Coordinates of C-alpha atoms and ligand atoms in Angstrom, one line a residue:
X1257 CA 90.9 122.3 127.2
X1258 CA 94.1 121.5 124.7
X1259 CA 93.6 123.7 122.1
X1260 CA 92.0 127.6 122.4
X1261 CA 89.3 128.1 120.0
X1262 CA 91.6 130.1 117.8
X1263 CA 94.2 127.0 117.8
X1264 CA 90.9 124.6 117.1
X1265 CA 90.4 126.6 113.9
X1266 CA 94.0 127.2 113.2
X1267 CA 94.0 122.9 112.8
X1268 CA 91.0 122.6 110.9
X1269 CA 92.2 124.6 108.4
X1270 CA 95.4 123.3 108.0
X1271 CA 94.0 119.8 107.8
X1272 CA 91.7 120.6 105.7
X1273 CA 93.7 123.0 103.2
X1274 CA 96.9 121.7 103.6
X1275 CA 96.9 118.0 104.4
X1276 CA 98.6 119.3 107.5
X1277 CA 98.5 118.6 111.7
X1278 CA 101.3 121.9 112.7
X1279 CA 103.7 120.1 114.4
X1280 CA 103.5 123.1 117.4
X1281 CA 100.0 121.8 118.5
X1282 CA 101.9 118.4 119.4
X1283 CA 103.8 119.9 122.0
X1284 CA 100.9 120.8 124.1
X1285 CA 99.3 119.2 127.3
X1286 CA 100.4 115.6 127.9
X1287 CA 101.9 115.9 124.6
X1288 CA 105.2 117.7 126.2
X1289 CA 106.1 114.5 128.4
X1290 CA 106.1 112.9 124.9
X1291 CA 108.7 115.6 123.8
X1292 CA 110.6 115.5 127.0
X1293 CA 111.5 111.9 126.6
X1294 CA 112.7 112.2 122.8
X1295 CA 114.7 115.1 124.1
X1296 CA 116.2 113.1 126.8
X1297 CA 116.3 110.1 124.5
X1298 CA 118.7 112.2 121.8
X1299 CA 120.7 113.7 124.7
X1300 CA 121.6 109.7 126.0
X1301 CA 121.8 108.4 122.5
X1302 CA 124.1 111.2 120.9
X1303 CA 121.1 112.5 118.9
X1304 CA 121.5 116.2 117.5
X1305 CA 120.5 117.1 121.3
X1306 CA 123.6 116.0 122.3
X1307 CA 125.8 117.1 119.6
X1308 CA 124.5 120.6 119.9
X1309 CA 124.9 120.4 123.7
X1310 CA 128.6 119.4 123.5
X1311 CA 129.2 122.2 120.7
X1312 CA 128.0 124.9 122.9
X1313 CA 129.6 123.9 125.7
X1314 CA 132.9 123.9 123.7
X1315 CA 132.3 127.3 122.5
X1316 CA 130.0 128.9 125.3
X1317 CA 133.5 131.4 125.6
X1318 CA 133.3 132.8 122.1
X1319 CA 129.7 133.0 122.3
X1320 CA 130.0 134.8 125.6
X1321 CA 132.8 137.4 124.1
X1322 CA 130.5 140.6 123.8
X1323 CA 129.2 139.8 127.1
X1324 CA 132.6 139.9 128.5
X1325 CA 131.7 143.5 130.6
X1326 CA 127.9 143.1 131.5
X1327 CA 127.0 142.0 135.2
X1328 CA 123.1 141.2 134.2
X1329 CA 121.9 138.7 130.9
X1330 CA 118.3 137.6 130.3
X1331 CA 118.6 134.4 128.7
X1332 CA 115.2 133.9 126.4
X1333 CA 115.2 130.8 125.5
X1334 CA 112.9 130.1 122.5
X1335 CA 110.8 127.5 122.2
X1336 CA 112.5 126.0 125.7
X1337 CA 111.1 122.6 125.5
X1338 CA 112.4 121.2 128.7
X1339 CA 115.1 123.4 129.0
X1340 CA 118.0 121.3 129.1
X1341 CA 119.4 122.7 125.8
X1342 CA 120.1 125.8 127.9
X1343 CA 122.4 124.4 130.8
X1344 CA 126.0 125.1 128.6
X1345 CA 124.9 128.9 128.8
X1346 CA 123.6 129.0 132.1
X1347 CA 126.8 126.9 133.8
X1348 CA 129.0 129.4 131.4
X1349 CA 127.3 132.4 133.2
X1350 CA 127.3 131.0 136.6
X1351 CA 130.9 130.2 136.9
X1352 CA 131.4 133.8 135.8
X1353 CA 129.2 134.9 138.2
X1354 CA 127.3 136.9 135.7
X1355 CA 123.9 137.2 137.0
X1356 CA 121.0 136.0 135.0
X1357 CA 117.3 135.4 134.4
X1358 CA 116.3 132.2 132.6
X1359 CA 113.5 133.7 130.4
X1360 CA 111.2 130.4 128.5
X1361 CA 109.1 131.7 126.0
X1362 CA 106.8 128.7 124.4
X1363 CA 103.6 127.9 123.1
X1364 CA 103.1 124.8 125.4
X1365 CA 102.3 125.6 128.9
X1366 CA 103.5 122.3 130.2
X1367 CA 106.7 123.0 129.0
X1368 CA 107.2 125.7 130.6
X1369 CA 106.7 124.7 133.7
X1370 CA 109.2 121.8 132.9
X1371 CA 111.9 123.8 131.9
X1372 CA 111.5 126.4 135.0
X1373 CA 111.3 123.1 137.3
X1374 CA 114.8 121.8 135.9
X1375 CA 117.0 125.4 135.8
X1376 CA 115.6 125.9 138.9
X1377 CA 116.6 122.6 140.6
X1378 CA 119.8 122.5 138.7
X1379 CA 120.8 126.3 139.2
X1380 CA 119.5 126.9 142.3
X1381 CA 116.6 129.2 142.9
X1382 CA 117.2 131.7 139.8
X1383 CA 114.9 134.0 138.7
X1384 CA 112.5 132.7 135.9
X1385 CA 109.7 134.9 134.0
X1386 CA 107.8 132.4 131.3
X1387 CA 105.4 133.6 128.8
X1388 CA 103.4 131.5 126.6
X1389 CA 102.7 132.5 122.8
X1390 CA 103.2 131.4 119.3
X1391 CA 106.1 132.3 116.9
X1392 CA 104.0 132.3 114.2
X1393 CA 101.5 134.9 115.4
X1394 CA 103.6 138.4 115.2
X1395 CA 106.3 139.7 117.0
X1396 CA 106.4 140.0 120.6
X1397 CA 108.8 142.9 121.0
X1398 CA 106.5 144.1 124.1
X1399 CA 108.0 140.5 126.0
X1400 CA 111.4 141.4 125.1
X1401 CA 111.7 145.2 125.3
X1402 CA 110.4 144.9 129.1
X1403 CA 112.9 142.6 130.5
X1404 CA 115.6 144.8 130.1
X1405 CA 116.0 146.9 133.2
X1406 CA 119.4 149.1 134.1
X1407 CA 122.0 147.8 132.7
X1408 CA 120.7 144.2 131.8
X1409 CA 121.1 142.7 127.9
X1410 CA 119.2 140.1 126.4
X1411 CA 120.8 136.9 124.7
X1412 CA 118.3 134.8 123.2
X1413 CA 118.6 131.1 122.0
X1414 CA 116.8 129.2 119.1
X1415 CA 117.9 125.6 120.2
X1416 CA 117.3 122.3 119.1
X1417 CA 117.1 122.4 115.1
X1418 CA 113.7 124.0 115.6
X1419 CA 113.6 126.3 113.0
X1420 CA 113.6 123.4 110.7
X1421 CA 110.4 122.2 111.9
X1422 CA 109.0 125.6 110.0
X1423 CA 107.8 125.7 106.9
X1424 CA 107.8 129.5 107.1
X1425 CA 111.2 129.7 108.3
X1426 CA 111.5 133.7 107.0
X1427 CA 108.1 134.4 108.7
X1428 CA 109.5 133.0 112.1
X1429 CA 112.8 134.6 111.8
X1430 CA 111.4 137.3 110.8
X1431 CA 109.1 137.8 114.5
X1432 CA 112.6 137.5 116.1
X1433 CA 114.2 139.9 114.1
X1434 CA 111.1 142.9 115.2
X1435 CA 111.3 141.5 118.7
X1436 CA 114.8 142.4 119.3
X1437 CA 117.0 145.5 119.6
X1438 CA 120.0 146.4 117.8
X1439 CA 122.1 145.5 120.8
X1440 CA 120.4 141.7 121.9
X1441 CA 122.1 138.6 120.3
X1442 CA 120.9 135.4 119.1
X1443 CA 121.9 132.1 119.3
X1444 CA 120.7 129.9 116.6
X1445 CA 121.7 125.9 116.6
X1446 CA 120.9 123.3 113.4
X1447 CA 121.4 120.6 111.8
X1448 CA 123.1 120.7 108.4
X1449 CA 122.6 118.2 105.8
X1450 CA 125.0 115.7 105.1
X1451 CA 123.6 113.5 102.7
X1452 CA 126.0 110.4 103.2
X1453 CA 124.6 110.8 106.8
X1454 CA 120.6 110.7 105.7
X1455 CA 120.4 107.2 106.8
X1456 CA 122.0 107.8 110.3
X1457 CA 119.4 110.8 110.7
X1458 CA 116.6 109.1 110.0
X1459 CA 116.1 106.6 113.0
X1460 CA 115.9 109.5 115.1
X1461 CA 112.1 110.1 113.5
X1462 CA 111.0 106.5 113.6
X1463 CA 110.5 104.2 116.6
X1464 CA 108.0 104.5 119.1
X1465 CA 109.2 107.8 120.5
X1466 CA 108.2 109.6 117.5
X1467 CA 105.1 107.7 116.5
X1468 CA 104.1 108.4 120.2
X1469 CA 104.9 112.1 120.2
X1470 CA 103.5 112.8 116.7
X1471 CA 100.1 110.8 116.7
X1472 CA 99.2 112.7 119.8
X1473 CA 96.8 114.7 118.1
X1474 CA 96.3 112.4 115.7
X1475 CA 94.2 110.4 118.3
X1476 CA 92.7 113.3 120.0
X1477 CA 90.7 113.9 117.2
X1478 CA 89.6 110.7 116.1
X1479 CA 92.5 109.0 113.9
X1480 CA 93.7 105.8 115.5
X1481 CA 97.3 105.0 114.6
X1482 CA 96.3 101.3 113.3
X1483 CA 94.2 102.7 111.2
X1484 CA 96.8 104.8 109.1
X1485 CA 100.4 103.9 107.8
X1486 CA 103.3 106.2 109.3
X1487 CA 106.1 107.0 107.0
X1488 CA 109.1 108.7 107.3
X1489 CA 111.1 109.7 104.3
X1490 CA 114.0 112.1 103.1
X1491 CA 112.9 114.4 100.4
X1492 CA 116.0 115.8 98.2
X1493 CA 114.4 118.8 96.5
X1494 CA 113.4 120.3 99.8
X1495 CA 116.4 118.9 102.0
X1496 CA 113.9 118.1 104.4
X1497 CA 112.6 114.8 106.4
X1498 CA 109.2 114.4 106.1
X1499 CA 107.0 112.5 108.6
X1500 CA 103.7 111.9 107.5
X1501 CA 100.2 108.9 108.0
X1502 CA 98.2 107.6 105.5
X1503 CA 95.0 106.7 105.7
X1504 CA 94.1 102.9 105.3
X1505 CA 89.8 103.8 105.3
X1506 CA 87.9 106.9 105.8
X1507 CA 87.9 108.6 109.0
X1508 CA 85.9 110.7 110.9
X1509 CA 87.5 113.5 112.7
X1510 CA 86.1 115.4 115.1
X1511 CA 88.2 119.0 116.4
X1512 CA 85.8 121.6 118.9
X1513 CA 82.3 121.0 117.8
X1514 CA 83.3 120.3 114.1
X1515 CA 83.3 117.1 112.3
X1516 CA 84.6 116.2 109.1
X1517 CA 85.4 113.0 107.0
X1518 CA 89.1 112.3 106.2
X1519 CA 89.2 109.6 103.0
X1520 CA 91.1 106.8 102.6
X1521 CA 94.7 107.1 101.0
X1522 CA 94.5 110.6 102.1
X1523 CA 97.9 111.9 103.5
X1524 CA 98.6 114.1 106.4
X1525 CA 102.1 115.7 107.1
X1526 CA 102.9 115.0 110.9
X1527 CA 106.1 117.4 110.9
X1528 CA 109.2 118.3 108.5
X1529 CA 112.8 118.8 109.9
X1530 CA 114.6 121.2 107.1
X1531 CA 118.4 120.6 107.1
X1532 CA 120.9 123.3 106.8
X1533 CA 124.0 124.2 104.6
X1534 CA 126.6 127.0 106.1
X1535 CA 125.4 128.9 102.8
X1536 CA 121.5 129.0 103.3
X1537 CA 121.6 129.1 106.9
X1538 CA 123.6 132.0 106.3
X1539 CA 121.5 133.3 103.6
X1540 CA 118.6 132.8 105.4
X1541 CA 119.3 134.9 108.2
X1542 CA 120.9 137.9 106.2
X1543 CA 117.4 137.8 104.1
X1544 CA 115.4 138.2 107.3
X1545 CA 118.0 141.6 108.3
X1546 CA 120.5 139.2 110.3
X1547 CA 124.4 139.7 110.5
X1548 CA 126.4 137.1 111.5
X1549 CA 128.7 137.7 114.4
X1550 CA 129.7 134.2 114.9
X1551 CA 129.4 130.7 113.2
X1552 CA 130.7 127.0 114.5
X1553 CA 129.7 123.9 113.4
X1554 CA 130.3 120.3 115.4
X1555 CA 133.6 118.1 113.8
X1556 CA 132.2 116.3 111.7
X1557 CA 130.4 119.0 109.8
X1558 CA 126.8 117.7 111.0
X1559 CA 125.4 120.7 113.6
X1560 CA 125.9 124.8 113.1
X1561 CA 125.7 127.2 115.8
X1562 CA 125.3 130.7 114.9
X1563 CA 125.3 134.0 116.3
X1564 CA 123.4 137.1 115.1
X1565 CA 122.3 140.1 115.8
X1566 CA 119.8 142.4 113.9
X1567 CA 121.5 145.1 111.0
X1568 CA 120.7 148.3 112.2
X1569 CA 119.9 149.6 108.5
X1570 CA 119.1 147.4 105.6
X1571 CA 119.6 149.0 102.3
Ligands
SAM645 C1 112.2 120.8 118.7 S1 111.6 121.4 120.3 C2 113.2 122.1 120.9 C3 113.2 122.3 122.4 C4 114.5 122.7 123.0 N1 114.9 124.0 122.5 C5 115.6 121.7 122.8 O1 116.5 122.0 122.0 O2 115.5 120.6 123.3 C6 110.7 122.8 119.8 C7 110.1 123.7 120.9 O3 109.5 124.9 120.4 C8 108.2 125.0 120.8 N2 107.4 125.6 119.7 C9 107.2 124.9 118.5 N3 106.4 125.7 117.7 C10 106.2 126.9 118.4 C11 105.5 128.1 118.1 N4 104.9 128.3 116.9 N5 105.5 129.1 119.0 C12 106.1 128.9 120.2 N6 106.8 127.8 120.5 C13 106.8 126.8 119.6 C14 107.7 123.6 121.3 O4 106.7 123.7 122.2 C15 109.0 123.1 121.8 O5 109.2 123.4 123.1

């Protein structure tokens, strides 16, 4: 079963009141070796996988700083996907022989496993604990507070320009936020916009990758890909690239026991990817009860790494 009956009503109602497939439910079942090769694909290509991946790893020692006396981390890693986007942290920590556990949380099963697999095979047999749940569904602040044991801290990470793929970016955030303690750090990583660099961006959501990855559900549930037009487009108001099919006839979809029609012309948004300046990024978290210990973005202005931790008291 892909979808839990929760999850089968969760996309029925965004079809149908939104005009929406959640981009979250792509990622599950087969859907994550889809994901893993556009991961893999942007980390080859010098996609925003690999920019963010160099960035770190250029300033994994800053990042590390408050660390600089603890013998024990939990890295949590949210939203892992296959868990490369981790490996600057976790070779930073091993060559300071800081002891740590690799800690995936996710909403796709799949890619969980994936991402213990690879730290696993590429740091040797470290301890992994992965837990399966959705951002959007509360805070999990039971997960977090019961990983840290003696004198362990908790560093989690936010990789891969996912908080753009949220509508509700404050609602997500804000789950992190009531999850952590006053003493745990996060490390967030997007991609800013750059408008002279729209059109370099946006052959990263078209191709066959993306059409592959994003109709997933698409045909699960009845909608063949020749029978709809997939766009991809930048929209200014909203800074945001919007992927997106429209329907060349009517369609019937069929999700759990439910079957609906789908008409012609119709749209349906596949997935957006907000892009960031400094100042909202930065705005964004301090709105949610973030302060911003530490902020770098790649040379040429296109990725931001930022580091925060929750205010203690918000006035
Ligand atoms: C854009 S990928 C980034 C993966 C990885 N961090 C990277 O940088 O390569 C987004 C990841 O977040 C997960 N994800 C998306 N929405 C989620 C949600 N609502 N709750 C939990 N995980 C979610 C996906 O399954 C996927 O692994």
């Amino acid at each position: 079963m892909l979808l839990t009956k929760k999850q089968e009503f969760e996309l029925i109602t965004a079809i149908k009141g939104r005009g929406e497939i959640p981009l979250k439910f792509q990622y599950l079942g087969e859907g994550s070796k889809n994901w893993d090769k556009i991961a893999k694909y942007r980390l080859k290509t010098g996609g925003i996988t690999a920019i963010e991946f160099n960035l770190l790893r250029k300033k994994i020692k800053l990042f590390l700083d408050p660390y600089s006396n603890i013998k024990k981390i939990n890295v949590i890693d949210l939203g892992c996907g296959n868990g490369i986007a981790s490996y600057p942290v976790l070779e930073e920590l091993q060559r300071r022989k800081i002891k740590f556990k690799y800690i995936p949380i996710d909403i796709s099963k799949e890619l969980l496993n994936m991402a213990v697999k690879n730290v696993k095979a590429k740091f040797g047999n470290v301890e992994c604990k992965a837990f399966q749940l959705d951002f959007e569904s509360g805070n999990f602040s039971d997960v977090i507070y019961e990983l840290k044991e003696g004198d362990s801290v908790n560093l989690l990470l936010f990789l891969g320009s996912t908080l753009g793929n949220f509508s509700d970016r404050n609602r997500i955030l804000t789950n992190f936020r009531d999850s952590m303690s006053s003493d745990d750090y996060l490390i967030i990583g997007v991609e800013l916009t750059n408008l002279y660099k729209i059109h370099k961006i946006l052959p990263y959501y078209r191709g066959k990758l993306t059409e592959d990855f994003l109709y997933f559900i698409p045909e699960k549930i009845g909608i063949k890909r020749k029978d709809t037009i997939f766009d991809v487009g930048w929209n200014e108001s909203k800074k945001q690239i919007e992927a997106r099919m429209i329907l060349r006839k009517d369609i019937e979809v069929k999700i759990g026991s439910e079957k609906f029609i789908l008409e012609k012309g119709e749209q349906i948004l596949l997935g957006i990817s907000v892009k960031f300046t400094e100042e909202t990024l930065t705005k964004l978290l301090s709105d949610v009860g973030f302060r911003t210990e530490l902020l770098t973005t790649s040379e040429d202005r296109g990725y931001i790494l930022s580091m925060v931790q929750p205010t203690r008291y918000s006035i």
